[in-house]
mmCIF file of N, CA and C in Angstrom:
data_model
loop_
_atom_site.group_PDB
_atom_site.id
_atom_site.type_symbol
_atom_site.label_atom_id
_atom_site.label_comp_id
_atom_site.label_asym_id
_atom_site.label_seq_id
_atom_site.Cartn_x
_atom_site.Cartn_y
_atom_site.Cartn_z
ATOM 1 N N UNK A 1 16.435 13.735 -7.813
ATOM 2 C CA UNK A 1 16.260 12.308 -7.781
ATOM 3 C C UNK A 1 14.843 11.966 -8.208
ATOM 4 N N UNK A 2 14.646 11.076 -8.847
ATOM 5 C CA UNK A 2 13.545 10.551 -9.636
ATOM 6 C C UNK A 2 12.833 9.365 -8.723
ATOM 7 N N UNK A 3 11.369 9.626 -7.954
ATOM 8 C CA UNK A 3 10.803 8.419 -7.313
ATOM 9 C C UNK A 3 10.010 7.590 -8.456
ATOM 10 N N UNK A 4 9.971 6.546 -9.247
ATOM 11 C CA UNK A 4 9.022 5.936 -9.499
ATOM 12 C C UNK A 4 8.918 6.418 -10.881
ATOM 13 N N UNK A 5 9.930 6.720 -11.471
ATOM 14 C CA UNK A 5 9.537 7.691 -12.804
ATOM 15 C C UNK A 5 9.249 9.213 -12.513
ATOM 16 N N UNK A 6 8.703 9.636 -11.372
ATOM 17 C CA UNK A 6 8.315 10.828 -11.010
ATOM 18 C C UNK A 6 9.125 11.790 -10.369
ATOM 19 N N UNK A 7 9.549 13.030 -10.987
ATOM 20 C CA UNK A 7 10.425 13.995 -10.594
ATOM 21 C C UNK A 7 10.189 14.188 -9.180
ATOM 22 N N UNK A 8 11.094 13.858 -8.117
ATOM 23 C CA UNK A 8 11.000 14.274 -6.910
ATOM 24 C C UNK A 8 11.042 15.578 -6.592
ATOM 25 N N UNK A 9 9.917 16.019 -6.183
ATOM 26 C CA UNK A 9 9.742 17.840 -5.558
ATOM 27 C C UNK A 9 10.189 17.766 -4.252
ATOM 28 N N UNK A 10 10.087 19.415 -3.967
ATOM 29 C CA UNK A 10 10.690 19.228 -2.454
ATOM 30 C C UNK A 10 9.402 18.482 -1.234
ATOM 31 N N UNK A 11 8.225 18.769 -1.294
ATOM 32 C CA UNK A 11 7.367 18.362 -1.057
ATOM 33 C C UNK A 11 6.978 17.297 -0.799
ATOM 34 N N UNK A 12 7.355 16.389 -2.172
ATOM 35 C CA UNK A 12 7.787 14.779 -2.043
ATOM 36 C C UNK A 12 8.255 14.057 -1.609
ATOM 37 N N UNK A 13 9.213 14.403 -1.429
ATOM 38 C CA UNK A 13 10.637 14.256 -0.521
ATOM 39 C C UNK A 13 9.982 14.334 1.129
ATOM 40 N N UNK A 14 9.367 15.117 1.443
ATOM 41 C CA UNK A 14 9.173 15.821 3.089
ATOM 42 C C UNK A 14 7.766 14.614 2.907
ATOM 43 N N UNK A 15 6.927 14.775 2.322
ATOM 44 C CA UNK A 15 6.035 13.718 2.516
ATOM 45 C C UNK A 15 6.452 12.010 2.956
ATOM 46 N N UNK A 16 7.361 12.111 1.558
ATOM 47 C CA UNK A 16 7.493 10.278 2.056
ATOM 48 C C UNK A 16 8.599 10.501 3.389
ATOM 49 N N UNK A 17 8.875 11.572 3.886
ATOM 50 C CA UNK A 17 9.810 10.990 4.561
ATOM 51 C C UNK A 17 9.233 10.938 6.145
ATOM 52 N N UNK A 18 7.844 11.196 6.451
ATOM 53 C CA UNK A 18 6.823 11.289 7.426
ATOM 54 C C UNK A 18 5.734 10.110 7.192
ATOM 55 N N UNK A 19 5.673 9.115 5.853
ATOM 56 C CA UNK A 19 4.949 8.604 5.003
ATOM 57 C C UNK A 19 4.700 7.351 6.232
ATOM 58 N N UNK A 20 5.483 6.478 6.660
ATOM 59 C CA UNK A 20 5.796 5.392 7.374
ATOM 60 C C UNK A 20 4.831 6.027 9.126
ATOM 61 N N UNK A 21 5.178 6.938 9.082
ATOM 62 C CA UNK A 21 4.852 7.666 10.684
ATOM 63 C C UNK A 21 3.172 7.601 10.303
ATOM 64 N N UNK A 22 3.145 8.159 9.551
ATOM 65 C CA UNK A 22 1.514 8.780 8.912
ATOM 66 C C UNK A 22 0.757 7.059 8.925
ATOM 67 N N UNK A 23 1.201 5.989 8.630
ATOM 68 C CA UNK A 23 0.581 4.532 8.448
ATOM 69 C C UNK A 23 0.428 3.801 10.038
ATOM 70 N N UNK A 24 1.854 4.122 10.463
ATOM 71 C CA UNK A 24 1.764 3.570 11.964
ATOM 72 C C UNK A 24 0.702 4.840 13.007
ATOM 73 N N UNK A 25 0.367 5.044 12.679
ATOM 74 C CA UNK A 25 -0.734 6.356 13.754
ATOM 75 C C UNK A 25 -2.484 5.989 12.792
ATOM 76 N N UNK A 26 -2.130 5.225 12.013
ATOM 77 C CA UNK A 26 -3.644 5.126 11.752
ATOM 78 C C UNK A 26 -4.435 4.184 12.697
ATOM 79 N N UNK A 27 -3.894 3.212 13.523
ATOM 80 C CA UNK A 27 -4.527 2.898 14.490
ATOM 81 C C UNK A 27 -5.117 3.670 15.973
ATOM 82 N N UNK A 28 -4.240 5.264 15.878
ATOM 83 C CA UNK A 28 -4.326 5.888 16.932
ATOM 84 C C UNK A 28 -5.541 7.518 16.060
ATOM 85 N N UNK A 29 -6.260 7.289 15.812
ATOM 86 C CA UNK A 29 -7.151 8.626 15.264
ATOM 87 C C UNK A 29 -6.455 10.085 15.551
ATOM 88 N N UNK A 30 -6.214 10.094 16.798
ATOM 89 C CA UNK A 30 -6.040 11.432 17.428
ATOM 90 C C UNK A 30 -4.421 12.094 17.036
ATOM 91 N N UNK A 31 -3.830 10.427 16.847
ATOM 92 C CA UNK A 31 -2.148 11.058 16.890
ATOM 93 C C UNK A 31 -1.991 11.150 15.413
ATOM 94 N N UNK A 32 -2.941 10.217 14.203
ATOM 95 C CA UNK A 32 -2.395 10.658 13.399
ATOM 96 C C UNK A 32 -2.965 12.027 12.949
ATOM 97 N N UNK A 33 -4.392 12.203 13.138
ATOM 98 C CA UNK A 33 -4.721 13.872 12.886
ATOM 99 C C UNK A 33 -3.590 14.791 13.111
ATOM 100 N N UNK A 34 -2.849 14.586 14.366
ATOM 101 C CA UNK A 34 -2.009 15.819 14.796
ATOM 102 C C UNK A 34 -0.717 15.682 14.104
ATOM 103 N N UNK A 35 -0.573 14.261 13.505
ATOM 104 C CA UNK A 35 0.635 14.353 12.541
ATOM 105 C C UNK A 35 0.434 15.176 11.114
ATOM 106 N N UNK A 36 -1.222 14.321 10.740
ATOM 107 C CA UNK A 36 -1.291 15.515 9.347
ATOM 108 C C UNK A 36 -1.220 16.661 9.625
ATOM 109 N N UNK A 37 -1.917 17.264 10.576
ATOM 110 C CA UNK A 37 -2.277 18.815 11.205
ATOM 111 C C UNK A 37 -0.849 19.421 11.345
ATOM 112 N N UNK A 38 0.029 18.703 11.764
ATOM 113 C CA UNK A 38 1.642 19.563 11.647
ATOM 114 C C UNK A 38 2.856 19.236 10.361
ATOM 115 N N UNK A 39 2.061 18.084 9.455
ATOM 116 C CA UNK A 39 2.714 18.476 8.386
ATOM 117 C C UNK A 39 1.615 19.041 7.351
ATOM 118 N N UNK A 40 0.410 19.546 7.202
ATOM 119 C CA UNK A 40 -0.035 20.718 6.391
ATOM 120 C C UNK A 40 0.285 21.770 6.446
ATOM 121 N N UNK A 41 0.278 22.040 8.328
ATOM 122 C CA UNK A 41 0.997 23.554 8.362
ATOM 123 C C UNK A 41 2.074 23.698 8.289
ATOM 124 N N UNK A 42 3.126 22.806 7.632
ATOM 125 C CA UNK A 42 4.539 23.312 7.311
ATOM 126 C C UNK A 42 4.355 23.495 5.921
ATOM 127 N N UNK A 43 3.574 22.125 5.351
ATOM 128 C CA UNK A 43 4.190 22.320 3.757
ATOM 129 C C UNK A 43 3.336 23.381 3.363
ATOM 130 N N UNK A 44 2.250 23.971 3.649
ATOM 131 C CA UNK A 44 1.757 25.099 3.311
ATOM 132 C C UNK A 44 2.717 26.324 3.423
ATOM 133 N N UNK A 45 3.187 26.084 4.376
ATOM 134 C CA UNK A 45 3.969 27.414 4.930
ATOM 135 C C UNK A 45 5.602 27.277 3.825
ATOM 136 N N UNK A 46 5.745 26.349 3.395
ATOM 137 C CA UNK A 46 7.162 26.429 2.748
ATOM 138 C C UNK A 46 6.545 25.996 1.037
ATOM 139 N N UNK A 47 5.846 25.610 0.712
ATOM 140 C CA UNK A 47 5.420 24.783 -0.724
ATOM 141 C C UNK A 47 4.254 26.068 -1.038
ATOM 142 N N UNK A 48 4.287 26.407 -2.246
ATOM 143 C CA UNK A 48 3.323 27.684 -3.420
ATOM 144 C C UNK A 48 2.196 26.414 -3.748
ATOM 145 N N UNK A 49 2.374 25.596 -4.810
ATOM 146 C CA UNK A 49 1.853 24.564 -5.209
ATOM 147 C C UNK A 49 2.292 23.241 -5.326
ATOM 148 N N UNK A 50 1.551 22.336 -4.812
ATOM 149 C CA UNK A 50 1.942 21.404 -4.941
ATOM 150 C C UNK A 50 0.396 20.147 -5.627
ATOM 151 N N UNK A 51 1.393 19.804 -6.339
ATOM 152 C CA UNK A 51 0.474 18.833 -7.504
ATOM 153 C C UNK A 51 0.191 17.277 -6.908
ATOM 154 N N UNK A 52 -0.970 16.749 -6.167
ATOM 155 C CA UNK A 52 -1.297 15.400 -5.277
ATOM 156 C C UNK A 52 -1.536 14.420 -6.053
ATOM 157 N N UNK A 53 -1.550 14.925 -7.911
ATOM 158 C CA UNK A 53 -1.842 13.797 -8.828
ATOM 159 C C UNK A 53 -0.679 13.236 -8.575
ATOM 160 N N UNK A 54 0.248 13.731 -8.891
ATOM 161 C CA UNK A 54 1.485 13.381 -9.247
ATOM 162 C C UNK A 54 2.070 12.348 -7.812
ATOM 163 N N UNK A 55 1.815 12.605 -6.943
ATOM 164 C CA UNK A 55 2.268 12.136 -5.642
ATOM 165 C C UNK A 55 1.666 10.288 -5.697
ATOM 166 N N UNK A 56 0.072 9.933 -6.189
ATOM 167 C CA UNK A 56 -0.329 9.161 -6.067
ATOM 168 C C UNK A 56 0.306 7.877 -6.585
ATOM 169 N N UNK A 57 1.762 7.628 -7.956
ATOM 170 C CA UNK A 57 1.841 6.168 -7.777
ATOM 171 C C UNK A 57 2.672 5.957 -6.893
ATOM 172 N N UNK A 58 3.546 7.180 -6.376
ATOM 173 C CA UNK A 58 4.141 6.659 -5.175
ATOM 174 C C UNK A 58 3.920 6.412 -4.059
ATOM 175 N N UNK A 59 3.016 7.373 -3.634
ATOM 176 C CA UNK A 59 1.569 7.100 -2.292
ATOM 177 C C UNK A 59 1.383 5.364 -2.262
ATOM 178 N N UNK A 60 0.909 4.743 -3.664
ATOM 179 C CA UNK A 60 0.709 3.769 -3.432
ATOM 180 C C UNK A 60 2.038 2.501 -3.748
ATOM 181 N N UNK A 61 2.957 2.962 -3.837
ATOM 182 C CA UNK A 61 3.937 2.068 -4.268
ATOM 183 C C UNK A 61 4.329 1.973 -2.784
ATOM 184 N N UNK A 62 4.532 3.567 -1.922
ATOM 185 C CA UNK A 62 5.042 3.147 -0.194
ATOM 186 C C UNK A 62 3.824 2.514 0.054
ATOM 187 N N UNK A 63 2.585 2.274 0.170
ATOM 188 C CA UNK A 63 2.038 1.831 1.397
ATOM 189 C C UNK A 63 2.032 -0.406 0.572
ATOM 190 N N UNK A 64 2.575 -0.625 -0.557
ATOM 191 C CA UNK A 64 2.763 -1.545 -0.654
ATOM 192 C C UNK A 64 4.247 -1.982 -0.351
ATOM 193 N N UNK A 65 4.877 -1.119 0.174
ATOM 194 C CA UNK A 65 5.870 -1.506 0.884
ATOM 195 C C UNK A 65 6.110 -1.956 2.188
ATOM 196 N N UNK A 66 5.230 -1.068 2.773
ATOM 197 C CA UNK A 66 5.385 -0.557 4.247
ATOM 198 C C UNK A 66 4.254 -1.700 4.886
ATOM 199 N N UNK A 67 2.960 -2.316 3.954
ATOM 200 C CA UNK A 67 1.831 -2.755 3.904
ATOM 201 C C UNK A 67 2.171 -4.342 3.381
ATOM 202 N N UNK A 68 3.261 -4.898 3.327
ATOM 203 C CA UNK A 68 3.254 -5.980 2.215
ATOM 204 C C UNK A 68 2.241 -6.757 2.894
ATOM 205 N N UNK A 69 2.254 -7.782 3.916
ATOM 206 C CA UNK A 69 0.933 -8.470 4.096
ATOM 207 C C UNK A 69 -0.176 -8.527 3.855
ATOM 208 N N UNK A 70 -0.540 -6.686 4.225
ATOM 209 C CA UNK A 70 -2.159 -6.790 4.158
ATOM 210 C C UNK A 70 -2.609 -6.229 2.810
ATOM 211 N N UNK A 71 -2.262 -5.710 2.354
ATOM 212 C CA UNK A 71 -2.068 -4.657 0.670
ATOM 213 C C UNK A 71 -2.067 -5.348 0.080
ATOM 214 N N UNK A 72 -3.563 -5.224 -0.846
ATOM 215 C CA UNK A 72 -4.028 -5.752 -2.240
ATOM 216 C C UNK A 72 -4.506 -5.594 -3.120
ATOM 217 N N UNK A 73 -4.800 -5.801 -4.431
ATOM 218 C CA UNK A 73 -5.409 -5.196 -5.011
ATOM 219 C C UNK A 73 -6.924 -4.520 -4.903
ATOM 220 N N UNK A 74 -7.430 -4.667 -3.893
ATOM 221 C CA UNK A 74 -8.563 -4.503 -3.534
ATOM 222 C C UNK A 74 -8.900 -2.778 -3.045
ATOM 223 N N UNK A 75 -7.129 -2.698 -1.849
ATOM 224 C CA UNK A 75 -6.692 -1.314 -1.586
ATOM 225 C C UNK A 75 -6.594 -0.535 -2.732
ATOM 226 N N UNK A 76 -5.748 -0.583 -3.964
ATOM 227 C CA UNK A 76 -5.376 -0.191 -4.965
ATOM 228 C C UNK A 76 -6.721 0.100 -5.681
ATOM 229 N N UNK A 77 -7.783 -1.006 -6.053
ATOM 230 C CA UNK A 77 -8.936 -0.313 -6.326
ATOM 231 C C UNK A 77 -9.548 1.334 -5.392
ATOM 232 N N UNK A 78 -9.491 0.336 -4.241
ATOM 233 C CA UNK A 78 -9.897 1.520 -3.391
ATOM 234 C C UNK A 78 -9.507 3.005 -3.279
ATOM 235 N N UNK A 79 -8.189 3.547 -3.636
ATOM 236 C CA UNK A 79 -7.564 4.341 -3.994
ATOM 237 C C UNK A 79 -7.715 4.677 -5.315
ATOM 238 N N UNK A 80 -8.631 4.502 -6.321
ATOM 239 C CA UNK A 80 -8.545 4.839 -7.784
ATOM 240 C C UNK A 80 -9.526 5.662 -7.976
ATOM 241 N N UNK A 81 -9.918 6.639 -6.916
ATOM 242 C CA UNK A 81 -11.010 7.234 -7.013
ATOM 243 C C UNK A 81 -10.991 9.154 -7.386
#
């Protein structure tokens, strides 16, 4: 299945599907660390390489989903780095 033009990897797939969890814990520091902290050590443990260019217009296409109110172009700059 194709996200966004972009060949969905398995990786991709397991990311966005934690993607929503990962946004709601950014108000909590501690819980979302321990969310990244237990999905690095999986996808490390199951993924050889995985390519984060490729991940980024969809990175930003969910958090203008998930974000519609506050998400602007301003974020989108902010992310072009």
């Amino acid at each position: 299945m194709g996200i966004m033009g972009e060949e969905a990897e398995g990786w991709m797939q397991e990311l966005l599907e934690v993607f929503s969890v990962l946004v709601e814990r950014t108000s909590k520091p501690a819980a979302l660390l321990e969310e990244c902290d237990l999905l690095a050590i999986n996808m490390n443990n199951r993924y050889k390489a995985i390519n984060f260019d490729k991940f980024k217009p969809v990175m930003l296409a969910a958090l203008r989903s998930l974000l519609p109110k506050t998400w602007s172009t301003t974020h989108e700059t902010a992310w072009e780095w």
